[in-house]
Coordinates of C-alpha atoms in Angstrom, one line a residue:
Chain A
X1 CA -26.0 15.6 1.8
X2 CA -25.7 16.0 5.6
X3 CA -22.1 17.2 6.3
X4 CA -20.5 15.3 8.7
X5 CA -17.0 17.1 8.8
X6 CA -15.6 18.0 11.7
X7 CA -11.8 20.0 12.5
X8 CA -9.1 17.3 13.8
X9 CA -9.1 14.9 16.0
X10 CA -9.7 17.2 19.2
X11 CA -13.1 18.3 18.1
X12 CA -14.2 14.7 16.9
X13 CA -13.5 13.6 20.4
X14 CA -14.3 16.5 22.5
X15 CA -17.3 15.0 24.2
X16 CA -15.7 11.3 25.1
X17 CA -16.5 11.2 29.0
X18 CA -14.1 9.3 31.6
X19 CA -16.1 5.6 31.6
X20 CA -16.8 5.8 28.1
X21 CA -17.4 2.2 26.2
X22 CA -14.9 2.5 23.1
X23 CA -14.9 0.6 20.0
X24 CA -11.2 0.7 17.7
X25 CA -10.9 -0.5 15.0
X26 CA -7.8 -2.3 13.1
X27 CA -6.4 -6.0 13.4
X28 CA -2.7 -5.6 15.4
X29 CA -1.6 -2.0 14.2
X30 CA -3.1 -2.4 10.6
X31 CA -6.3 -0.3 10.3
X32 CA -6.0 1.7 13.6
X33 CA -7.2 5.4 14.6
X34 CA -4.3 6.5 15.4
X35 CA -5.1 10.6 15.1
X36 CA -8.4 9.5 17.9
X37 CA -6.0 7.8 19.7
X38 CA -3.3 10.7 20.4
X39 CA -6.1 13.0 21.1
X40 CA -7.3 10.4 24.1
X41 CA -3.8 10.5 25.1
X42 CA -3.6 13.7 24.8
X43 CA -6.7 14.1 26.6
X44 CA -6.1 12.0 29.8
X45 CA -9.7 10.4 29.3
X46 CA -9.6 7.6 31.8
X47 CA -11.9 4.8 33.3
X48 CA -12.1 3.3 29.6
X49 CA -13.9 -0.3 28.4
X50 CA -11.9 -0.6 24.7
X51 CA -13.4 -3.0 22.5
X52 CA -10.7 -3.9 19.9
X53 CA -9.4 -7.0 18.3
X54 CA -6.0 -6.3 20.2
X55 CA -4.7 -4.4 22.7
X56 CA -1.7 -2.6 20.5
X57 CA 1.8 -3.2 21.6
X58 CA 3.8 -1.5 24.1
X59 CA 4.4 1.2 22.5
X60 CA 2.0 2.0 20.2
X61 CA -1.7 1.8 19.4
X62 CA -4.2 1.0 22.7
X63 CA -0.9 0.4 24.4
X64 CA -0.2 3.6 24.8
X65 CA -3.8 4.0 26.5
X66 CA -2.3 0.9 29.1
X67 CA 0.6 2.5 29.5
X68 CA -1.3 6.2 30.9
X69 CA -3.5 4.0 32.7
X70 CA -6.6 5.1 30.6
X71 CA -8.0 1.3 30.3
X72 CA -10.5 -0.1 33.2
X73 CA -11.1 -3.4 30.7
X74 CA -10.3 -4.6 27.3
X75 CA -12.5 -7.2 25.1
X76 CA -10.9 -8.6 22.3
X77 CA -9.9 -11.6 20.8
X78 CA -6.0 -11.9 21.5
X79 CA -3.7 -9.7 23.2
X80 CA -0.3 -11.3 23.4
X81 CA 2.1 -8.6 21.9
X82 CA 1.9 -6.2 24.6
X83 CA 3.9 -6.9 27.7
X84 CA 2.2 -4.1 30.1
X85 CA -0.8 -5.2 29.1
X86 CA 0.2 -8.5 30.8
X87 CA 1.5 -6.6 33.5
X88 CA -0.9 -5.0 34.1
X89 CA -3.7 -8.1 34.0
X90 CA -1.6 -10.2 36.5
X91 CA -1.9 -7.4 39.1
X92 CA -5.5 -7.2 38.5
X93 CA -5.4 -3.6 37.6
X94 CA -6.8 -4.4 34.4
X95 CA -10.0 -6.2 33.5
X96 CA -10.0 -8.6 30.4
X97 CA -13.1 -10.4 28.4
X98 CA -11.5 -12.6 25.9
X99 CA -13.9 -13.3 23.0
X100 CA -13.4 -15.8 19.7
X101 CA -12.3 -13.8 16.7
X102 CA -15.7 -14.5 14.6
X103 CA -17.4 -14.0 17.6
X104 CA -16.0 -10.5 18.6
X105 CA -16.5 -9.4 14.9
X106 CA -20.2 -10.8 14.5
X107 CA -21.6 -9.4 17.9
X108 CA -20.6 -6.0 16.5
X109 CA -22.1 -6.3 13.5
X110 CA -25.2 -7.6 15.5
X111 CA -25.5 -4.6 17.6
X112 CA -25.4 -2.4 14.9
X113 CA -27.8 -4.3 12.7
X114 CA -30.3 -4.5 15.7
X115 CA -29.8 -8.3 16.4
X116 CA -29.9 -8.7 19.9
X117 CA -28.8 -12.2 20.1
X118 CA -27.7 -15.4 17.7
X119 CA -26.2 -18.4 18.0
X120 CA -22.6 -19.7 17.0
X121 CA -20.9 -22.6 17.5
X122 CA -17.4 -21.1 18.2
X123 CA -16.9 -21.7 22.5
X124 CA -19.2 -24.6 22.5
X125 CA -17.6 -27.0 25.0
X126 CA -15.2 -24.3 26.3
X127 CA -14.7 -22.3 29.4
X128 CA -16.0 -19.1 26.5
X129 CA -19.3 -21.2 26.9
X130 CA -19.4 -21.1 30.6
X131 CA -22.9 -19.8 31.3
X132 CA -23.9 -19.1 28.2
X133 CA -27.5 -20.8 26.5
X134 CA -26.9 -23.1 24.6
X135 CA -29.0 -24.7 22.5
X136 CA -29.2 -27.6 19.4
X137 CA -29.8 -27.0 15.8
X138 CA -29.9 -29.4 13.6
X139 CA -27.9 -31.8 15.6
X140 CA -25.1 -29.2 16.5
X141 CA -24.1 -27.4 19.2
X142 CA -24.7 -23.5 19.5
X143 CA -24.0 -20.7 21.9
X144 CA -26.2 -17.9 22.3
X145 CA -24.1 -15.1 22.0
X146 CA -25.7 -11.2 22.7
X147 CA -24.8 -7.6 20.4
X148 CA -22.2 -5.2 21.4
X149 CA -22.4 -1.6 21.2
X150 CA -20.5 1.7 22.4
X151 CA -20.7 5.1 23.3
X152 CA -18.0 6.1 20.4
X153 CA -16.8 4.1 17.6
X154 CA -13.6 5.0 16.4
X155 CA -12.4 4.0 13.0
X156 CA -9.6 4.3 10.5
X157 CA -10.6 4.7 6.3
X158 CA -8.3 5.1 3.6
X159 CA -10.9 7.6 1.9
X160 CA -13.9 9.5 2.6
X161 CA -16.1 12.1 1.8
X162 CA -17.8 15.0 3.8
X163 CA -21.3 12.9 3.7
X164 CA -19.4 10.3 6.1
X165 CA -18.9 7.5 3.1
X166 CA -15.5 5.3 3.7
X167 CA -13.6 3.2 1.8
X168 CA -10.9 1.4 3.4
X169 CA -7.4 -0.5 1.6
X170 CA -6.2 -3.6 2.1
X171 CA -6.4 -5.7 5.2
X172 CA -6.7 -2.1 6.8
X173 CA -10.7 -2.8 6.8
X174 CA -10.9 -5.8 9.4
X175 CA -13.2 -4.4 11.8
X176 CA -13.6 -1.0 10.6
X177 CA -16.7 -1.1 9.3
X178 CA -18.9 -3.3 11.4
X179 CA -17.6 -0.9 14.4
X180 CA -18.8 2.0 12.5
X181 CA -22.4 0.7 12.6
X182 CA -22.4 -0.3 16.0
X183 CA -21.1 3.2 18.0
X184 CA -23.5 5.6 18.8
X185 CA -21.1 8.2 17.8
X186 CA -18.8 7.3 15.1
X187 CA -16.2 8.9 14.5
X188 CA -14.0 8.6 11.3
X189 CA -10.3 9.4 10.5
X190 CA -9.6 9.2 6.7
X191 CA -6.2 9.7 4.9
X192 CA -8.5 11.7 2.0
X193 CA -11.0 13.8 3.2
X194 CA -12.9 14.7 -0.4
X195 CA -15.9 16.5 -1.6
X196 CA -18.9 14.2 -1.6
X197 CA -19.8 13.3 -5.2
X198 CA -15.7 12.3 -5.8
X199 CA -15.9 8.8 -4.4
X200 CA -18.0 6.4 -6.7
X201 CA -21.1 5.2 -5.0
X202 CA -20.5 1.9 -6.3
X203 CA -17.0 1.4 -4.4
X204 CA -18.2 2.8 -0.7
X205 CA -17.8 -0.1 1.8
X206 CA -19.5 2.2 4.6
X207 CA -22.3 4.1 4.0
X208 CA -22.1 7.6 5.3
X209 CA -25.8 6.8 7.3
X210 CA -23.4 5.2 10.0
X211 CA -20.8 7.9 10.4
X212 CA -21.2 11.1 12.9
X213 CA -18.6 12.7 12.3
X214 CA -15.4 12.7 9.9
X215 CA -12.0 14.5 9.9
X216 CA -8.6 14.3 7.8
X217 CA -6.2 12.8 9.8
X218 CA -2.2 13.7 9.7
X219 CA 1.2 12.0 10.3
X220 CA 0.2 8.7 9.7
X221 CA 2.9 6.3 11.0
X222 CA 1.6 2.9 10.2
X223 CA 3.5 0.8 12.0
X224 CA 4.5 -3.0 11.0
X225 CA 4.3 -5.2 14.0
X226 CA 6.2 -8.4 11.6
X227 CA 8.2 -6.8 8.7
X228 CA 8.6 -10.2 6.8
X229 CA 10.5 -9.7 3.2
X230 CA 11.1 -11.9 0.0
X231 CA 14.5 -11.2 -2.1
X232 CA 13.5 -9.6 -5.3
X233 CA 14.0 -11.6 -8.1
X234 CA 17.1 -10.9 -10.4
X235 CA 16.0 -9.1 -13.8
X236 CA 16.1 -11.0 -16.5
X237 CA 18.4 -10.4 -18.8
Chain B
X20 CA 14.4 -40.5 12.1
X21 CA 11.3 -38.2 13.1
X22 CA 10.1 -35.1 10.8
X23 CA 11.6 -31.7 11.2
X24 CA 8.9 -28.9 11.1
X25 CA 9.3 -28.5 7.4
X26 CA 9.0 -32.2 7.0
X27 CA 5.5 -32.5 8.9
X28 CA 4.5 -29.3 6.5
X29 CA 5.9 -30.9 3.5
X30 CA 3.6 -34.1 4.6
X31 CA 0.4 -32.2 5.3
X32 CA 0.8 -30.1 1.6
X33 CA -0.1 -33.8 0.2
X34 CA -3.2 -33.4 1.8
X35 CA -4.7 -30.1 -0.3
X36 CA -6.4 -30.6 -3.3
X37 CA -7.1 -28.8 -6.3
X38 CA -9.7 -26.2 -6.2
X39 CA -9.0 -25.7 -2.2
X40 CA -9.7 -22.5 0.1
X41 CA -7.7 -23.1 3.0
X42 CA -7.1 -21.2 6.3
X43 CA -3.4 -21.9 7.2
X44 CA -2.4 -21.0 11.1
X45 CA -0.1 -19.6 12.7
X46 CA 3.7 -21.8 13.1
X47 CA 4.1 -24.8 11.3
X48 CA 0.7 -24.3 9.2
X49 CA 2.3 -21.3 7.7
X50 CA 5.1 -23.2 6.3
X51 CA 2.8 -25.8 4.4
X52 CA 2.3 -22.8 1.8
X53 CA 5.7 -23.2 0.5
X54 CA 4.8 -27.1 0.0
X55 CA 1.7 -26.9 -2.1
X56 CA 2.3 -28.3 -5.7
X57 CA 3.6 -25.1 -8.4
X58 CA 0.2 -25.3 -10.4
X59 CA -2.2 -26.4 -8.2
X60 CA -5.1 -23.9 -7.9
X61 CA -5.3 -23.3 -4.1
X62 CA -6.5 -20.4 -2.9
X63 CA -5.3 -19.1 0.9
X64 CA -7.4 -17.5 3.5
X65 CA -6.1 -15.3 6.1
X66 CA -9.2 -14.4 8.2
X67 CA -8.0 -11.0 8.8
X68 CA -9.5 -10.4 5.5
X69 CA -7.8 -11.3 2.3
X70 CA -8.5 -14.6 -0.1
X71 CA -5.6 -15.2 -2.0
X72 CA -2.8 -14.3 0.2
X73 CA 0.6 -14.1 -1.7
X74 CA 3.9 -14.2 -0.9
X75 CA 6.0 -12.2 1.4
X76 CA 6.5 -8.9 -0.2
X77 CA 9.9 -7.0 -1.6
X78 CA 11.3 -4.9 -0.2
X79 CA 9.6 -2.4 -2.5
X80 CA 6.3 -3.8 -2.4
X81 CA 5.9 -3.9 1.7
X82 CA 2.4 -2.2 2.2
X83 CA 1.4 -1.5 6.3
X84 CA -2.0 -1.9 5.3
X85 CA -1.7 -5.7 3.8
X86 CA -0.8 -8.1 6.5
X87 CA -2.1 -11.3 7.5
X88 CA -3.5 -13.0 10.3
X89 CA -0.1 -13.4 12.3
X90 CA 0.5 -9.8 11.5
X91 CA 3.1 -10.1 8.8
X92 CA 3.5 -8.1 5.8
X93 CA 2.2 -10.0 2.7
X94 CA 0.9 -9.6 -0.9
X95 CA -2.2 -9.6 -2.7
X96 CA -2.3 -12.3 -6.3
X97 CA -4.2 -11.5 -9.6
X98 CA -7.9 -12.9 -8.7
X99 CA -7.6 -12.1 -4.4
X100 CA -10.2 -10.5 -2.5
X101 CA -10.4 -8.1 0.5
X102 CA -13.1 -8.0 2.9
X103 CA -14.2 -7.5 6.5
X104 CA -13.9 -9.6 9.6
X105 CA -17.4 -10.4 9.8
X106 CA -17.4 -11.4 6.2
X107 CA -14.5 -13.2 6.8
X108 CA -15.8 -15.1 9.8
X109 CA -19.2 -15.7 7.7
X110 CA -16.9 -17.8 5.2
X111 CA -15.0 -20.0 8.3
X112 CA -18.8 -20.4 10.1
X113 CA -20.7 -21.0 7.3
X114 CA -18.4 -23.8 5.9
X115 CA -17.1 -22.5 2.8
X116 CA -13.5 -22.8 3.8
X117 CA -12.3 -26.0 2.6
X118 CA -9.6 -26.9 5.0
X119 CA -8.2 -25.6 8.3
X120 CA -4.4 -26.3 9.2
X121 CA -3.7 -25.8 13.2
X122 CA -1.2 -26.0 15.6
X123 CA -2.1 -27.9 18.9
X124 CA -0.8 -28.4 22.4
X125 CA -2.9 -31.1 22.4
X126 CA -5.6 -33.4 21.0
X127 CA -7.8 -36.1 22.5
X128 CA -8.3 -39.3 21.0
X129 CA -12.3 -38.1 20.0
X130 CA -10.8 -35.1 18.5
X131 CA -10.7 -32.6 21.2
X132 CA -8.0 -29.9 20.4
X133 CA -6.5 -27.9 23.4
X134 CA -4.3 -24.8 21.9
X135 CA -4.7 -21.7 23.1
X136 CA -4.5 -21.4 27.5
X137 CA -1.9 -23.0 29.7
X138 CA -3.3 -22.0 33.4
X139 CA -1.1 -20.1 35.3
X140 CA 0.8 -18.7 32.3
X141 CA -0.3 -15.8 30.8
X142 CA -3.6 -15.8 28.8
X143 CA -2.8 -14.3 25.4
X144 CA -6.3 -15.0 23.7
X145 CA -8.3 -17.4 21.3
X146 CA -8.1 -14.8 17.9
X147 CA -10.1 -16.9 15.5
X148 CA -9.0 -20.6 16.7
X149 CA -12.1 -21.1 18.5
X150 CA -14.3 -20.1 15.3
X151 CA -11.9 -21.7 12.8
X152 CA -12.2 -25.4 14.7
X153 CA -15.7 -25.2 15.4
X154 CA -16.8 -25.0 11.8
X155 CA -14.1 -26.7 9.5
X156 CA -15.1 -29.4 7.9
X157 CA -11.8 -30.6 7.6
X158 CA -9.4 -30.3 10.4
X159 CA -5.7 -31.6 9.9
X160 CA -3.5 -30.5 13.0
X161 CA 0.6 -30.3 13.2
X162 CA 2.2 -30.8 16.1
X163 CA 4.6 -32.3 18.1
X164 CA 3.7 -35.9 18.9
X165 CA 5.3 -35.6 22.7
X166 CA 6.7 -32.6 25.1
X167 CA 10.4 -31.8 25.2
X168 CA 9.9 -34.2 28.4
X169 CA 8.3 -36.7 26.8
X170 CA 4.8 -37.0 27.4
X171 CA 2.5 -37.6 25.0
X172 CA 0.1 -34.5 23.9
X173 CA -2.4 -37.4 22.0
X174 CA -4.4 -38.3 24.6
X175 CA -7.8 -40.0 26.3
X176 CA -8.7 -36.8 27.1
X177 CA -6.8 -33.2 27.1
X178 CA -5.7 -31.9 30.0
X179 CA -5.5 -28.2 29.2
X180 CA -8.8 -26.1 28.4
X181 CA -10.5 -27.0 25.5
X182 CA -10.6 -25.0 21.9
X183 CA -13.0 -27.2 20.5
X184 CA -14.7 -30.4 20.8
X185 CA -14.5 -33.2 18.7
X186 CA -13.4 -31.6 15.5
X187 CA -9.7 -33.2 14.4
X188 CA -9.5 -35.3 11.4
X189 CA -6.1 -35.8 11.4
X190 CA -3.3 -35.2 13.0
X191 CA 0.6 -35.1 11.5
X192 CA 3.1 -35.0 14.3
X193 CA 7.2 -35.2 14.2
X194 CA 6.4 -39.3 14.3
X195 CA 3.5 -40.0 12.3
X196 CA 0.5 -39.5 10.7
X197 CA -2.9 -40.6 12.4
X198 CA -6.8 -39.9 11.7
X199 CA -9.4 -39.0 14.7
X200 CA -11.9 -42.4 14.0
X201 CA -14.7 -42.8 16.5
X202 CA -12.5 -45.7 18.3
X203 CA -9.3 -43.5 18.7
X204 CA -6.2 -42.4 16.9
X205 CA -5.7 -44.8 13.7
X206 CA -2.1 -44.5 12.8
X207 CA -1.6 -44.2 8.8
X208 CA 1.8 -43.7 8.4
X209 CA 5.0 -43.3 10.3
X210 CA 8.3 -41.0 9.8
X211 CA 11.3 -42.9 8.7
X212 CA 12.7 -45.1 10.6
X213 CA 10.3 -44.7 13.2
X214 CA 8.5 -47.9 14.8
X215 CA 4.9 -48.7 15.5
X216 CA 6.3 -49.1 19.2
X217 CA 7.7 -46.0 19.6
X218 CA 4.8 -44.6 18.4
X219 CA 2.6 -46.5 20.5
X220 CA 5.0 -45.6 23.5
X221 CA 4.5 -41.8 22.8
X222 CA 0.4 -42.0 22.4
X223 CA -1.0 -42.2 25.8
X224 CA -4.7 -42.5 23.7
X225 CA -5.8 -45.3 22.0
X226 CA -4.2 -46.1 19.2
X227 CA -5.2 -48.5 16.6
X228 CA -3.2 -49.8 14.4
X229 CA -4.2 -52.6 11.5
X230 CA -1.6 -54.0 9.3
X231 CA 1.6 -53.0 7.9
X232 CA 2.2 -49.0 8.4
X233 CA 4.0 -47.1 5.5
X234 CA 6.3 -44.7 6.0
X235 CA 5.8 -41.6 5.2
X236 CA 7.3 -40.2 2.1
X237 CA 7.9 -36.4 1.7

């Protein structure tokens, strides 16, 4: 198989250019790059259009990118935990596309499976709507809404292999994988980098076709945005 | 006496059935989980990916990487499923989610729901509201039947932008329980002690109202 194993984090995104369209993966803080995200930190890349459910929070995740200034404009589908971000939005420093959830998630998945355009009824009758086609299908409403891509994908799996294969855990997946077909460098983080021919073709979620590059990524924080508890039932006696 | 937020939950459990995939919201919505009858085979959506949401987790059991759509930690049950956006978008559009339960700032007397922009406040984002109400087949939203100032939020039309058109089926507020019907707001039932004038006093849409109206029981 084609190895697609790179160093770190600092040679997987050694090549992302100031104005470069990103895509990041997670839903809130669950799922995300973090190891790609230090490095553009680290980096200083500015002048960035992030595609990403969210925007982080203040002080973590694409936050962090709003906080260094790295962000020209954000699409995604909700982005109320961050207060810089909103900051940052009033003063008109940032640019913001808003997109329905379903919406966000299926244009990606169209640009990477080569469908220019479909049609959805999410935003039919709304200001998302506003110049849009719209057109009737069997006495419904529909918007057409066009494919997303970008110059780097960056996603977060809970396993992989050297031939690029992932397999992600939990709600961790979200939009992972459809970003990983729609970047036209993809770059994975894993928390188990493994030999191909360890992770059972049966259970890959992303096939390694998709994926330009891998690394094992460290330090892992994994933040929880609402730590919500139940008391443990009493043993039984 | 009007419902309390666990009372318009407890009233809007009554309305899932057996055999049920339902995509519960963020807010009051959430709290209809805890309402659902011990037995009854319901299964939740979160449409950050997991059927079968469970319970809050331990302590022990709190896993980063299992949360649901309003970002909390949860739990998976024996028979759940995890899966992608997309996939789980493909289930909300293409009609295979039973029910949707919604909060709403406000709703129109054809069904219009308005929840997710108040202009010159700041713009936080549709997430999957947009999606979720422009495919459900079955719509019930919970809400507060007026503002803390007292105007109504059912109304001829709404005022605030638009999430979706024409897609409540019913609507359980703090006063009473009332169904979308191509004339305007049909009230069902009404909270204890409540009358059918002070309902009719706090609905600024047409509201039709045929008989005697039950109280609700919770």
């Amino acid at each position: 198989m084609i190895n697609k194993v790179v160093q770190d984090a600092a040679s997987a995104c050694q090549d992302i250019p100031d104005g470069a369209t990103l895509m990041l993966g997670g839903f809130g803080l669950c799922g995300i790059p973090e190891n790609s995200i230090q490095e553009i930190l680290r980096k200083g890349i500015k002048n960035l259009t992030c595609i990403s459910n969210n925007a982080g929070v203040d002080d973590f995740g694409i936050g962090l990118m709003l906080q260094q200034r790295q962000v020209k404009k954000m699409i995604s589908s909700y982005v109320g935990e961050n207060a810089e971000f909103e900051r940052q939005l009033l003063s008109g420093e940032l640019e913001v596309e808003l997109i329905p959830q379903g919406t966000l998630a299926e244009r990606i998945r169209a640009g990477g499976a080569g469908i220019p355009a479909f049609f959805t009824p999410a935003g039919y009758g709304t200001e998302v709507g506003e110049g849009k086609e719209s057109r009737a299908f069997h006495g419904k409403m529909y918007l057409m809404e066009t494919w997303l891509k970008a110059d780097f994908a960056l996603v977060k799996a809970w396993k992989g292999d050297t031939a690029g294969n992932l397999i992600y855990k939990g709600t961790a997946r979200n939009f992972n994988p459809m970003m990983a077909t729609a970047g036209r460098i993809t770059i994975a983080e894993v928390e188990e980098l493994v030999p191909e021919g360890e992770l059972d073709p049966n259970q890959i979620h992303t096939p390694g076709i998709y994926v330009q590059r891998i690394f094992q990524g460290k330090d892992y924080e994994k933040r929880i945005e609402q730590r919500t508890v139940r008391q443990a039932e009493p043993a039984s006696s | 006496m009007s419902l309390d937020k666990h009372g318009i939950a407890k009233r809007i459990a009554q309305e899932v059935q057996e055999g049920y995939y339902v995509n519960l919201g963020i807010g009051i919505p959430t709290l209809v989980a805890n309402y659902i009858p011990e037995g009854m085979n319901v299964v939740l959506q979160s449409e950050n990916g997991l059927l079968g949401m469970g319970p809050f987790p331990t302590e022990e059991e709190v896993d980063p990487d299992l949360i649901n759509a309003g970002k909390q930690t949860v739990t998976t049950l024996p028979g759940s499923a995890l899966f992608s956006s997309a996939e789980s978008f493909a289930m909300i559009r293409g009609e295979h989610v039973h029910l949707t339960i919604l909060g709403a700032m406000e709703v129109s007397e054809r069904g219009d729901i308005a929840n997710w922009k108040i202009p010159g406040k700041m713009v936080k984002g549709m997430g999957g509201a947009m999606d979720l109400v422009a495919s459900a087949k079955n719509i019930i939203v919970a809400m507060q039947h007026t503002s803390k100032d007292g105007q109504s939020k059912l109304l001829k039309n709404c005022s605030l932008p638009i999430t979706g058109l024409q897609c409540v089926k019913k609507i359980v507020t703090d006063l009473a329980v009332l169904e979308v019907t191509a004339e305007g707001f049909r009230l069902l039932e009404r909270a204890p002690g409540v009358t059918v004038e002070q309902i009719q006093a706090a609905t600024e849409g047409k509201l039709i109202v045929e008989g005697e109206i039950p109280e609700i029981t919770v």
